[in-house]
């Protein structure tokens, strides 16, 4: 039972312990909790900058900044709305798509009872980009098939270590407390220097993010009308401590009074020194664009994807989309693909050449004219058969449509003669 639950009288749920391993696990290192629950860190006690006056930075606080939220939202949204396909690469290099695997269904249709796959994939990618650690429960039945892929609240997951083995304490969607080994967990980690402990890009770049948050807080105070943030120097001319405290409360109330319009009434000997950013300081921050460009660079998101349109126009929108795919989505998508494969595919399936791949072609879908022109050139190349082209457009196949067209410099008769000679 948690400490908060003890105070409020919450009854602990019965813990369900997963079956132990068949063979003992040799402990080749210290055992214990490798990472406790992160509610303290995310509650405001995040990474502190070297500049002590900057606010502490945590992922939960940083996502209140529109640019941070937009970066994580764009990455997670684009990676979850496209199909995540399962392939098998044969020894000759040919790739075959596998459709009847349980993981393909869980990642594209329904990840757990009543939860669409796009919801699970979105939250996994969002938490992965924001916090550097994302968790999902992926148990298997008696035959070894996956039962579900259930995203977990990262604040409710604790990692325990026994040598190189990892165990996870969490509460699943049914409200059951579990302790599960790593073979039933999907643990996605970013920039893990030891291979296991993921790091949030927000906390790594704490000073840049803290500077952006400080500018945003200053702007919010300015708009709200309580933009004077200061310290007050009062002379020690009071009869007793009660009079001193009474005057201190009066000055503080004057500073926070929205009706004062920034002009508080204080005593003759009270000296106020402003600590807040001036309008000139805020303009300096705006000119350097700390709250947009640097945050976007942390996530490798092009400014045009965040509607910062001074960097792109309609003429180069296609090239900007290609840059976004190669510089951003492939960076995040490849890590997600490999970590899905490690947790959702067995070792034998991975050794057989099975892997996941995002279908990024749906993001670069051409116009109808461009699509038809490309298919016409591919069929007449010859590169694909007419029926393969019709299948891509959702049309029924035609008789004799499986034969490739002859090259443009040959007639059908010459092409048939050449095929017969090659056959001999």
mmCIF file with all atom_site columns, N, CA, C and O in Angstrom, residues 35-36 49 58 123 137 176 200 210 378:
data_model
loop_
_atom_site.group_PDB
_atom_site.id
_atom_site.type_symbol
_atom_site.label_atom_id
_atom_site.label_alt_id
_atom_site.label_comp_id
_atom_site.label_asym_id
_atom_site.label_entity_id
_atom_site.label_seq_id
_atom_site.pdbx_PDB_ins_code
_atom_site.Cartn_x
_atom_site.Cartn_y
_atom_site.Cartn_z
_atom_site.occupancy
_atom_site.B_iso_or_equiv
_atom_site.pdbx_formal_charge
_atom_site.auth_seq_id
_atom_site.auth_comp_id
_atom_site.auth_asym_id
_atom_site.auth_atom_id
_atom_site.pdbx_PDB_model_num
ATOM 1  N N  . UNK A 1 35  ? 14.690 1.825  -10.267 1.00 0.00 ? 35  UNK A N  1
ATOM 2  C CA . UNK A 1 35  ? 14.091 3.138  -10.470 1.00 0.00 ? 35  UNK A CA 1
ATOM 3  C C  . UNK A 1 35  ? 12.762 3.180  -9.753  1.00 0.00 ? 35  UNK A C  1
ATOM 4  O O  . UNK A 1 35  ? 11.842 2.443  -10.112 1.00 0.00 ? 35  UNK A O  1
ATOM 5  N N  . UNK A 1 36  ? 12.600 3.997  -8.723  1.00 0.00 ? 36  UNK A N  1
ATOM 6  C CA . UNK A 1 36  ? 11.316 4.090  -8.048  1.00 0.00 ? 36  UNK A CA 1
ATOM 7  C C  . UNK A 1 36  ? 10.305 4.824  -8.903  1.00 0.00 ? 36  UNK A C  1
ATOM 8  O O  . UNK A 1 36  ? 10.633 5.365  -9.957  1.00 0.00 ? 36  UNK A O  1
ATOM 9  N N  . UNK A 1 49  ? 18.502 23.528 -13.103 1.00 0.00 ? 49  UNK A N  1
ATOM 10 C CA . UNK A 1 49  ? 19.528 24.113 -13.940 1.00 0.00 ? 49  UNK A CA 1
ATOM 11 C C  . UNK A 1 49  ? 20.689 24.610 -13.077 1.00 0.00 ? 49  UNK A C  1
ATOM 12 O O  . UNK A 1 49  ? 20.571 24.782 -11.860 1.00 0.00 ? 49  UNK A O  1
ATOM 13 N N  . UNK A 1 58  ? 10.640 19.324 -15.393 1.00 0.00 ? 58  UNK A N  1
ATOM 14 C CA . UNK A 1 58  ? 10.222 17.931 -15.478 1.00 0.00 ? 58  UNK A CA 1
ATOM 15 C C  . UNK A 1 58  ? 9.360  17.787 -16.720 1.00 0.00 ? 58  UNK A C  1
ATOM 16 O O  . UNK A 1 58  ? 8.888  18.777 -17.286 1.00 0.00 ? 58  UNK A O  1
ATOM 17 N N  . UNK A 1 123 ? -0.285 6.919  -27.211 1.00 0.00 ? 123 UNK A N  1
ATOM 18 C CA . UNK A 1 123 ? 0.187  7.239  -25.860 1.00 0.00 ? 123 UNK A CA 1
ATOM 19 C C  . UNK A 1 123 ? 1.585  6.683  -25.630 1.00 0.00 ? 123 UNK A C  1
ATOM 20 O O  . UNK A 1 123 ? 2.408  7.309  -24.934 1.00 0.00 ? 123 UNK A O  1
ATOM 21 N N  . UNK A 1 137 ? 2.025  -3.516 -20.815 1.00 0.00 ? 137 UNK A N  1
ATOM 22 C CA . UNK A 1 137 ? 1.940  -4.899 -20.341 1.00 0.00 ? 137 UNK A CA 1
ATOM 23 C C  . UNK A 1 137 ? 1.554  -5.786 -21.524 1.00 0.00 ? 137 UNK A C  1
ATOM 24 O O  . UNK A 1 137 ? 0.536  -5.553 -22.174 1.00 0.00 ? 137 UNK A O  1
ATOM 25 N N  . UNK A 1 176 ? -5.397 -4.988 -10.979 1.00 0.00 ? 176 UNK A N  1
ATOM 26 C CA . UNK A 1 176 ? -4.636 -6.034 -10.302 1.00 0.00 ? 176 UNK A CA 1
ATOM 27 C C  . UNK A 1 176 ? -3.184 -5.592 -10.183 1.00 0.00 ? 176 UNK A C  1
ATOM 28 O O  . UNK A 1 176 ? -2.567 -5.176 -11.167 1.00 0.00 ? 176 UNK A O  1
ATOM 29 N N  . UNK A 1 200 ? 14.688 11.494 -20.427 1.00 0.00 ? 200 UNK A N  1
ATOM 30 C CA . UNK A 1 200 ? 13.829 12.423 -21.133 1.00 0.00 ? 200 UNK A CA 1
ATOM 31 C C  . UNK A 1 200 ? 14.672 13.487 -21.820 1.00 0.00 ? 200 UNK A C  1
ATOM 32 O O  . UNK A 1 200 ? 15.563 14.075 -21.184 1.00 0.00 ? 200 UNK A O  1
ATOM 33 N N  . UNK A 1 210 ? 14.171 25.249 -19.293 1.00 0.00 ? 210 UNK A N  1
ATOM 34 C CA . UNK A 1 210 ? 13.876 26.123 -18.163 1.00 0.00 ? 210 UNK A CA 1
ATOM 35 C C  . UNK A 1 210 ? 13.823 27.583 -18.560 1.00 0.00 ? 210 UNK A C  1
ATOM 36 O O  . UNK A 1 210 ? 12.992 28.345 -18.055 1.00 0.00 ? 210 UNK A O  1
ATOM 37 N N  . UNK A 1 378 ? 5.359  2.325  -64.428 1.00 0.00 ? 378 UNK A N  1
ATOM 38 C CA . UNK A 1 378 ? 5.804  1.057  -63.856 1.00 0.00 ? 378 UNK A CA 1
ATOM 39 C C  . UNK A 1 378 ? 5.278  -0.127 -64.657 1.00 0.00 ? 378 UNK A C  1
ATOM 40 O O  . UNK A 1 378 ? 6.000  -1.109 -64.875 1.00 0.00 ? 378 UNK A O  1
#
